Amino acid sequence: MTNFAPPPGTSDIMPEEIGIWHFMENAAHKVFRLYGYGEIRTPVLEFTEVFIHGLGSETDVVRKEMYTLKDRGGRDLTLRPEGTAGIIRALCATDIFAGSDKKVYYMGPMFRGERPAAGRKRQFHQIGVENAGRILPEFDAECIFMFMHYLQEVGIEGHSLLMSTRATPEDRKPAEKALNEYFSSHISEMCEDCKTRLERNIWRILDCKNPQCAPFISETPDMLGYFGDDSRRHFEKVCSLLDRMNVKYKVEPRLVRGLDYYVHTVFEVTHPGLGAQNALAGGGRYRIRPSGAKKEVEGIGFAAGMERLVMALQNHGTHTQEAPFAYVAPLCAEAVLPCLETAKGLRLANLSTVAEYDPRSLKSALRAAGRISAKFAIVAGENELEKSSFLCKDMKSGTQKEFSMSEIVAQLISQI
Ligand code: AMP
């Protein structure tokens, strides 16, 4: 450990930076509730099986990136690499199988053992939603629109929406055959991982980031034409609903997303201001059958990376912590208790207050109040104590007034 840095790929988010996080979180609470979603908080630690079962054992996340540990009882646990699998596990304990839909949103840390880079962390944070239980293309379009609404609410512009479909497993077979024929003739020139993928899960080849494979992947035949009628109809319906809602998008047939649970709609939102890691959010329709569940749960959802939302937002003004209403400081030892009481009264009246409890000079008190941009500096020294009063300076106008100690809180409230 050097320089008090946290582990590689993790960060401290300091109070000076947190304003923008609160702003984004508050916007999520506001926008998602407008669509009837409620917040869900599931554990950061889940049984490892939840992810192996939910995300697919051949996905990169499960094969290479999970932080897995054994607890003292010998249980296999994993720090969640994504939100959906754990949330579906939790929803299985509700009446979700009785035909009702569950609309939930979440925010919090996720963990993936990836190589850290700009915009790629090992502990990162996501804001996400799940609408599970019912299958309608209208829900897909609504969910995508809701994220666009969220971006508008926080003031992010210039992003692109990429759409595709994974079809259903049944409708995917002819496409798999076509992919197999295509990649079999190129596989000798592709990476070792792709050779395994060809045998075990051919779709994962389309996710390969190895430059050696890029030229072959970019020439992959268009899969949409190979999918069955039901899957094509679902996708066309979602696209026509987006058109209807005036959402601009581009169909990107090679977008498959990194997890095996997707069916039908998949989408990604990219932003040009993010550099190489340009995905702001991704999501789609999925089917998960948690172990022990009666049947599969189908839903539509997305997750957006909060660090990346912050990066995309950084050009849009500062969202610093609000300046305090008052700065209260004693100028002599006898004034400490009156300062403590007054600070207490201001805070109970919902007025944010920074208080000092060691006596200082008037000059240094006013300098400190200026540094934190307090609206009022409130001080008491021997002169004020004799009159049982505080000196209160309006830091913007520079005007000064004396207030009696017993009435200062009420008097300041009446001035707001
Ligand atoms: P995914 O489901 O993997 O596409 O993740 C959804 C979103 O989370 C991505 O579009 C990114 O914005 C964000 N994200 C995923 N992995 C990371 C990471 N390692 N570091 C930072 N953000 C990430």
Coordinates of C-alpha atoms and ligand atoms in Angstrom, one line a residue:
M1 CA 0.0 0.0 0.0
T2 CA 1.4 3.4 -1.0
N3 CA 0.2 7.0 -0.6
F4 CA -3.0 5.8 1.2
A5 CA -4.5 4.8 -2.2
P6 CA -7.4 2.3 -2.1
P7 CA -6.9 -1.0 -4.0
P8 CA -6.4 -0.8 -7.8
G9 CA -9.5 -0.1 -9.7
T10 CA -11.4 1.3 -6.7
S11 CA -11.8 5.0 -5.7
D12 CA -12.7 7.2 -2.8
I13 CA -15.5 9.5 -3.6
M14 CA -14.8 12.6 -1.5
P15 CA -17.4 15.2 -0.2
E16 CA -16.2 17.7 -2.8
E17 CA -17.2 15.3 -5.6
I18 CA -20.4 13.8 -4.1
G19 CA -22.7 16.6 -5.1
I20 CA -22.9 15.3 -8.7
W21 CA -23.6 11.8 -7.4
H22 CA -26.5 13.0 -5.3
F23 CA -27.8 14.9 -8.2
M24 CA -27.8 11.8 -10.4
E25 CA -29.3 9.6 -7.7
N26 CA -32.0 12.1 -7.0
A27 CA -32.9 12.4 -10.6
A28 CA -33.1 8.5 -10.8
H29 CA -35.5 8.5 -7.8
K30 CA -37.6 11.1 -9.4
V31 CA -37.8 9.8 -13.0
F32 CA -38.1 6.1 -12.3
R33 CA -40.9 6.7 -9.8
L34 CA -42.8 8.6 -12.5
Y35 CA -43.0 5.2 -14.3
G36 CA -44.2 3.3 -11.3
Y37 CA -40.9 1.8 -10.3
G38 CA -39.9 1.3 -6.6
E39 CA -36.4 1.1 -5.2
I40 CA -35.0 -2.3 -4.2
R41 CA -31.9 -2.9 -2.2
T42 CA -30.5 -6.4 -2.4
P43 CA -27.2 -7.7 -0.8
V44 CA -23.9 -6.9 -2.3
L45 CA -22.9 -10.5 -1.5
E46 CA -24.8 -13.3 -3.1
F47 CA -24.4 -17.1 -3.4
T48 CA -22.0 -17.6 -6.3
E49 CA -24.5 -19.9 -7.9
V50 CA -26.9 -16.9 -8.4
F51 CA -24.5 -15.5 -11.0
I52 CA -23.3 -18.8 -12.6
H53 CA -26.9 -19.8 -13.1
G54 CA -28.2 -16.4 -14.0
L55 CA -25.5 -14.9 -16.3
G56 CA -24.2 -18.2 -17.9
S57 CA -21.0 -20.1 -17.1
E58 CA -19.4 -19.1 -20.4
T59 CA -19.7 -15.3 -20.0
D60 CA -16.5 -13.4 -19.4
V61 CA -17.9 -11.9 -16.2
V62 CA -18.4 -15.4 -14.7
R63 CA -15.3 -17.0 -16.1
K64 CA -12.8 -14.3 -15.4
E65 CA -14.1 -11.4 -13.5
M66 CA -16.0 -12.4 -10.3
Y67 CA -14.7 -11.7 -6.8
T68 CA -15.6 -15.0 -5.2
L69 CA -14.8 -16.0 -1.6
K70 CA -15.7 -18.7 0.9
D71 CA -17.2 -17.4 4.2
R72 CA -16.5 -19.0 7.6
G73 CA -19.3 -21.4 7.1
G74 CA -17.8 -22.6 3.8
R75 CA -20.4 -21.0 1.7
D76 CA -19.4 -19.9 -1.8
L77 CA -20.2 -16.2 -2.1
T78 CA -19.6 -13.6 -4.8
L79 CA -19.5 -9.8 -4.7
R80 CA -22.2 -8.9 -7.2
P81 CA -20.8 -8.1 -10.7
E82 CA -24.2 -6.9 -11.8
G83 CA -27.7 -6.2 -10.4
T84 CA -30.2 -8.3 -12.3
A85 CA -29.4 -11.9 -11.1
G86 CA -29.7 -11.0 -7.4
I87 CA -32.8 -8.9 -8.0
I88 CA -34.6 -11.7 -9.9
R89 CA -33.6 -14.1 -7.0
A90 CA -35.3 -11.6 -4.6
L91 CA -38.4 -11.2 -6.7
C92 CA -38.9 -15.0 -6.9
A93 CA -39.9 -14.8 -3.2
T94 CA -42.8 -12.5 -4.2
D95 CA -46.0 -13.2 -6.2
I96 CA -44.1 -12.7 -9.4
F97 CA -45.3 -16.1 -10.8
A98 CA -48.9 -15.1 -10.3
G99 CA -48.9 -12.9 -13.4
S100 CA -48.1 -9.6 -11.8
D101 CA -45.3 -7.4 -13.0
K102 CA -42.6 -6.0 -10.7
K103 CA -41.0 -2.7 -11.5
V104 CA -37.9 -2.0 -9.4
Y105 CA -34.8 0.3 -9.6
Y106 CA -31.5 0.1 -7.8
M107 CA -28.3 1.9 -7.4
G108 CA -25.0 0.8 -5.8
P109 CA -21.6 -0.7 -6.2
M110 CA -20.7 -3.6 -8.5
F111 CA -17.4 -5.6 -8.6
R112 CA -15.6 -7.0 -11.6
G113 CA -11.9 -8.1 -11.7
E114 CA -11.2 -6.3 -14.9
R115 CA -8.0 -4.6 -16.0
P116 CA -8.4 -1.0 -14.7
A117 CA -8.4 1.8 -17.3
A118 CA -10.0 5.2 -17.8
G119 CA -13.7 4.6 -17.3
R120 CA -13.2 0.9 -16.3
K121 CA -13.0 0.1 -12.6
R122 CA -13.1 -3.0 -10.4
Q123 CA -15.6 -1.4 -8.0
F124 CA -17.9 0.8 -10.0
H125 CA -21.5 1.9 -9.4
Q126 CA -24.6 1.4 -11.4
I127 CA -28.1 2.8 -11.6
G128 CA -30.4 0.3 -13.0
V129 CA -34.0 -0.9 -13.4
E130 CA -35.9 -4.2 -13.9
N131 CA -39.4 -4.6 -15.2
A132 CA -40.0 -8.3 -14.7
G133 CA -42.9 -10.8 -14.9
R134 CA -44.8 -9.8 -18.0
I135 CA -43.7 -9.9 -21.7
L136 CA -44.8 -7.1 -23.9
P137 CA -42.8 -5.1 -26.5
E138 CA -44.4 -2.0 -25.1
F139 CA -42.5 -2.5 -21.8
D140 CA -39.2 -2.8 -23.8
A141 CA -39.9 0.5 -25.5
E142 CA -41.1 2.2 -22.3
C143 CA -38.0 1.1 -20.4
I144 CA -35.7 2.5 -23.1
F145 CA -37.7 5.7 -23.3
M146 CA -37.4 6.0 -19.5
F147 CA -33.6 6.0 -19.7
M148 CA -33.7 8.7 -22.4
H149 CA -36.0 10.7 -20.1
Y150 CA -33.4 10.2 -17.3
L151 CA -30.6 11.5 -19.6
Q152 CA -32.7 14.5 -20.5
E153 CA -33.5 15.1 -16.8
V154 CA -29.8 15.2 -15.8
G155 CA -28.8 17.2 -18.9
I156 CA -26.7 14.6 -20.9
E157 CA -26.8 15.1 -24.6
G158 CA -25.0 13.8 -27.7
H159 CA -25.5 10.1 -26.8
S160 CA -26.4 7.3 -29.3
L161 CA -28.8 4.5 -28.8
L162 CA -27.9 1.2 -30.5
M163 CA -30.6 -1.5 -30.8
S164 CA -30.5 -5.2 -31.7
T165 CA -32.3 -8.4 -30.9
R166 CA -31.0 -11.7 -29.6
A167 CA -34.2 -13.5 -30.6
T168 CA -35.4 -16.4 -28.4
P169 CA -33.2 -19.5 -27.9
E170 CA -35.6 -21.4 -30.1
D171 CA -35.6 -18.8 -32.9
R172 CA -31.8 -18.5 -32.8
K173 CA -30.9 -21.9 -34.2
P174 CA -30.6 -21.0 -37.9
A175 CA -28.5 -18.0 -37.0
E176 CA -26.2 -20.1 -34.9
K177 CA -25.7 -22.4 -37.8
A178 CA -24.8 -19.5 -40.1
L179 CA -22.4 -18.1 -37.5
N180 CA -20.8 -21.5 -37.1
E181 CA -20.2 -21.8 -40.9
Y182 CA -18.8 -18.3 -41.1
F183 CA -16.5 -18.5 -38.1
S184 CA -15.3 -22.1 -38.8
S185 CA -13.6 -20.9 -41.9
H186 CA -11.7 -18.1 -40.1
I187 CA -11.1 -19.6 -36.6
S188 CA -7.5 -20.6 -37.3
E189 CA -6.6 -16.9 -37.5
M190 CA -8.6 -15.9 -34.4
C191 CA -7.6 -15.8 -30.7
E192 CA -7.5 -18.8 -28.4
D193 CA -10.6 -17.6 -26.4
C194 CA -12.6 -17.5 -29.6
K195 CA -11.5 -21.1 -30.5
T196 CA -13.1 -22.2 -27.2
R197 CA -16.1 -20.0 -27.8
L198 CA -16.7 -21.6 -31.2
E199 CA -17.1 -24.9 -29.4
R200 CA -18.9 -23.7 -26.3
N201 CA -20.9 -20.6 -27.0
I202 CA -20.5 -19.1 -30.4
W203 CA -22.3 -15.8 -29.7
R204 CA -19.6 -14.8 -27.3
I205 CA -17.2 -14.5 -30.2
L206 CA -19.1 -11.3 -31.2
D207 CA -18.1 -9.8 -27.8
C208 CA -14.4 -10.5 -28.3
K209 CA -12.3 -7.4 -27.8
N210 CA -9.1 -8.9 -29.2
P211 CA -7.9 -6.8 -32.2
Q212 CA -6.8 -10.0 -33.9
C213 CA -10.4 -11.0 -34.2
A214 CA -11.9 -7.6 -35.0
P215 CA -11.7 -7.8 -38.8
F216 CA -13.6 -11.2 -38.8
I217 CA -16.2 -10.0 -36.4
S218 CA -16.9 -6.8 -38.4
E219 CA -17.7 -9.0 -41.4
T220 CA -20.1 -11.3 -39.6
P221 CA -23.3 -11.9 -41.7
D222 CA -26.4 -10.0 -40.5
M223 CA -28.1 -12.2 -38.0
L224 CA -31.4 -10.5 -38.0
G225 CA -32.4 -12.1 -41.2
Y226 CA -31.9 -15.6 -39.8
F227 CA -34.2 -15.2 -36.7
G228 CA -37.7 -16.7 -36.6
D229 CA -40.9 -14.7 -37.2
D230 CA -41.9 -14.3 -33.6
S231 CA -38.6 -12.8 -32.6
R232 CA -38.5 -10.5 -35.7
R233 CA -42.0 -9.3 -35.0
H234 CA -41.1 -8.5 -31.4
F235 CA -38.1 -6.5 -32.5
E236 CA -40.0 -4.6 -35.2
K237 CA -42.7 -3.7 -32.8
V238 CA -40.2 -2.3 -30.3
C239 CA -38.5 -0.3 -33.0
S240 CA -41.9 1.1 -34.3
L241 CA -42.8 2.1 -30.7
L242 CA -39.5 4.0 -30.4
D243 CA -40.2 5.7 -33.7
R244 CA -43.7 6.6 -32.4
M245 CA -42.1 8.1 -29.2
N246 CA -39.5 10.0 -31.3
V247 CA -36.6 8.2 -29.9
K248 CA -33.6 8.1 -32.4
Y249 CA -31.7 4.9 -32.6
K250 CA -29.4 2.8 -34.9
V251 CA -29.9 -0.9 -35.5
E252 CA -26.6 -2.6 -34.8
P253 CA -27.0 -6.3 -35.6
R254 CA -23.6 -7.3 -34.0
L255 CA -24.7 -6.0 -30.6
V256 CA -25.2 -9.2 -28.5
R257 CA -24.3 -7.9 -25.0
G258 CA -22.0 -9.8 -22.7
L259 CA -24.4 -12.0 -20.8
D260 CA -26.2 -15.2 -21.8
Y261 CA -29.5 -14.3 -20.3
Y262 CA -30.7 -11.9 -23.0
V263 CA -33.6 -12.7 -25.3
H264 CA -35.3 -10.4 -27.9
T265 CA -34.4 -6.7 -27.4
V266 CA -30.8 -5.6 -26.5
F267 CA -29.6 -2.1 -26.5
E268 CA -26.6 0.0 -25.6
V269 CA -26.2 3.8 -25.1
T270 CA -22.9 5.2 -26.0
H271 CA -21.4 8.7 -25.5
P272 CA -18.6 10.2 -27.5
G273 CA -17.1 12.0 -24.5
L274 CA -16.2 8.8 -22.7
G275 CA -13.1 7.7 -24.8
A276 CA -12.5 4.0 -25.4
Q277 CA -15.0 2.8 -22.7
N278 CA -17.8 4.6 -24.5
A279 CA -20.8 2.6 -23.1
L280 CA -22.9 4.7 -20.8
A281 CA -25.6 2.1 -20.3
G282 CA -26.7 -1.3 -21.6
G283 CA -29.7 -3.5 -21.2
G284 CA -32.3 -5.7 -22.7
R285 CA -34.9 -8.4 -22.3
Y286 CA -33.8 -11.4 -20.3
R287 CA -34.9 -14.8 -19.1
I288 CA -33.5 -16.1 -15.8
R289 CA -34.4 -19.2 -13.9
P290 CA -32.9 -18.9 -10.4
S291 CA -32.2 -22.4 -9.0
G292 CA -35.2 -23.6 -7.1
A293 CA -37.6 -21.3 -9.0
K294 CA -40.7 -22.9 -10.5
K295 CA -40.1 -21.4 -13.9
E296 CA -38.1 -18.7 -15.7
V297 CA -38.7 -15.0 -15.0
E298 CA -38.7 -12.8 -18.0
G299 CA -38.0 -9.1 -17.7
I300 CA -36.6 -5.9 -19.4
G301 CA -34.0 -3.7 -17.7
F302 CA -30.9 -1.7 -18.1
A303 CA -27.9 -0.5 -16.0
A304 CA -26.0 2.7 -16.4
G305 CA -22.5 3.2 -15.1
M306 CA -22.5 6.1 -12.6
E307 CA -18.8 6.9 -13.1
R308 CA -19.5 7.2 -16.8
L309 CA -22.6 9.4 -16.2
V310 CA -20.4 11.6 -14.1
M311 CA -17.8 11.8 -16.9
A312 CA -20.5 12.6 -19.4
L313 CA -21.9 15.2 -17.1
Q314 CA -18.7 16.9 -16.2
N315 CA -19.1 19.5 -19.0
H316 CA -22.5 20.5 -17.7
G317 CA -21.8 22.8 -14.8
T318 CA -20.7 21.9 -11.3
H319 CA -22.9 20.1 -8.9
T320 CA -20.9 21.0 -5.8
Q321 CA -22.2 20.5 -2.3
E322 CA -24.5 23.3 -1.2
A323 CA -22.9 26.1 0.8
P324 CA -23.9 26.1 4.5
F325 CA -26.4 28.7 5.8
A326 CA -24.3 29.6 8.8
Y327 CA -20.8 29.5 10.2
V328 CA -20.8 29.7 14.0
A329 CA -17.6 30.3 16.0
P330 CA -16.6 31.4 19.6
L331 CA -14.1 34.2 20.0
C332 CA -13.4 33.3 23.7
A333 CA -13.8 30.2 25.8
E334 CA -17.0 31.3 27.5
A335 CA -18.7 31.6 24.1
V336 CA -18.2 27.9 23.3
L337 CA -21.4 26.7 24.9
P338 CA -23.7 29.4 23.4
C339 CA -22.2 28.6 20.0
L340 CA -22.9 24.9 20.5
E341 CA -26.5 25.6 21.5
T342 CA -27.1 28.0 18.6
A343 CA -25.7 25.6 16.1
K344 CA -28.0 22.9 17.5
G345 CA -31.0 25.3 17.2
L346 CA -30.2 26.2 13.6
R347 CA -29.7 22.6 12.5
L348 CA -33.0 21.5 14.2
A349 CA -34.6 24.4 12.1
N350 CA -33.1 22.7 8.9
L351 CA -30.5 25.4 8.5
S352 CA -27.1 23.8 7.6
T353 CA -24.5 25.0 10.0
V354 CA -20.7 24.6 10.3
A355 CA -19.6 25.2 13.9
E356 CA -16.2 25.6 15.6
Y357 CA -15.6 24.8 19.2
D358 CA -12.2 26.3 19.8
P359 CA -11.9 30.1 20.2
R360 CA -10.3 32.0 17.4
S361 CA -9.9 35.6 16.3
L362 CA -12.6 37.5 14.5
K363 CA -10.4 37.8 11.5
S364 CA -9.8 34.1 11.2
A365 CA -13.5 33.3 11.8
L366 CA -14.6 35.5 9.0
R367 CA -12.0 34.1 6.7
A368 CA -13.2 30.6 7.4
A369 CA -16.8 31.6 6.8
G370 CA -15.8 33.1 3.5
R371 CA -13.8 29.9 2.5
I372 CA -16.9 27.7 2.8
S373 CA -19.2 30.4 1.3
A374 CA -21.5 30.5 4.4
K375 CA -24.4 32.9 4.1
F376 CA -23.9 34.2 7.7
A377 CA -21.0 34.3 10.0
I378 CA -22.2 34.2 13.7
V379 CA -19.6 34.9 16.4
A380 CA -19.5 35.8 20.1
G381 CA -16.5 37.2 22.1
E382 CA -16.4 38.9 25.5
N383 CA -18.2 42.0 24.3
E384 CA -21.1 40.0 22.9
L385 CA -21.3 37.8 26.0
E386 CA -21.7 40.8 28.2
K387 CA -24.8 41.7 26.2
S388 CA -25.9 38.0 25.8
S389 CA -25.8 38.5 22.0
F390 CA -24.2 37.3 18.9
L391 CA -22.6 39.3 16.1
C392 CA -24.0 38.2 12.8
K393 CA -22.5 39.2 9.5
D394 CA -24.2 38.7 6.2
M395 CA -21.2 37.5 4.2
K396 CA -22.6 38.7 0.8
S397 CA -23.7 42.3 1.7
G398 CA -21.2 42.7 4.5
T399 CA -23.8 44.2 6.8
Q400 CA -23.5 43.3 10.5
K401 CA -26.2 43.0 13.2
E402 CA -26.4 41.9 16.8
F403 CA -29.0 39.3 17.8
S404 CA -29.8 38.3 21.3
M405 CA -28.7 34.8 22.1
S406 CA -32.2 33.6 23.0
E407 CA -33.7 34.9 19.8
I408 CA -31.1 34.5 17.1
V409 CA -32.5 31.3 15.6
A410 CA -36.0 32.7 15.3
Q411 CA -34.7 36.0 13.9
L412 CA -32.6 34.3 11.3
I413 CA -35.6 32.0 10.3
S414 CA -37.8 35.1 9.8
Q415 CA -35.2 36.6 7.4
I416 CA -35.2 33.6 5.0
Ligands
AMP1 P1 -22.8 -4.0 -18.7 O1 -24.1 -4.7 -18.2 O2 -21.6 -4.7 -18.4 O3 -22.9 -3.5 -20.1 O4 -22.7 -2.7 -17.8 C1 -23.7 -1.6 -17.8 C2 -23.0 -0.3 -17.7 O5 -22.2 -0.3 -16.5 C3 -21.9 0.0 -18.8 O6 -22.6 0.5 -19.9 C4 -21.0 0.9 -18.1 O7 -21.5 2.2 -18.1 C5 -21.0 0.4 -16.7 N1 -19.8 -0.5 -16.4 C6 -19.7 -1.8 -16.7 N2 -18.5 -2.2 -16.3 C7 -17.8 -1.2 -15.8 C8 -16.6 -1.0 -15.2 N3 -15.7 -2.1 -15.1 N4 -16.2 0.2 -14.8 C9 -17.0 1.2 -14.9 N5 -18.3 1.2 -15.4 C10 -18.7 -0.1 -15.9

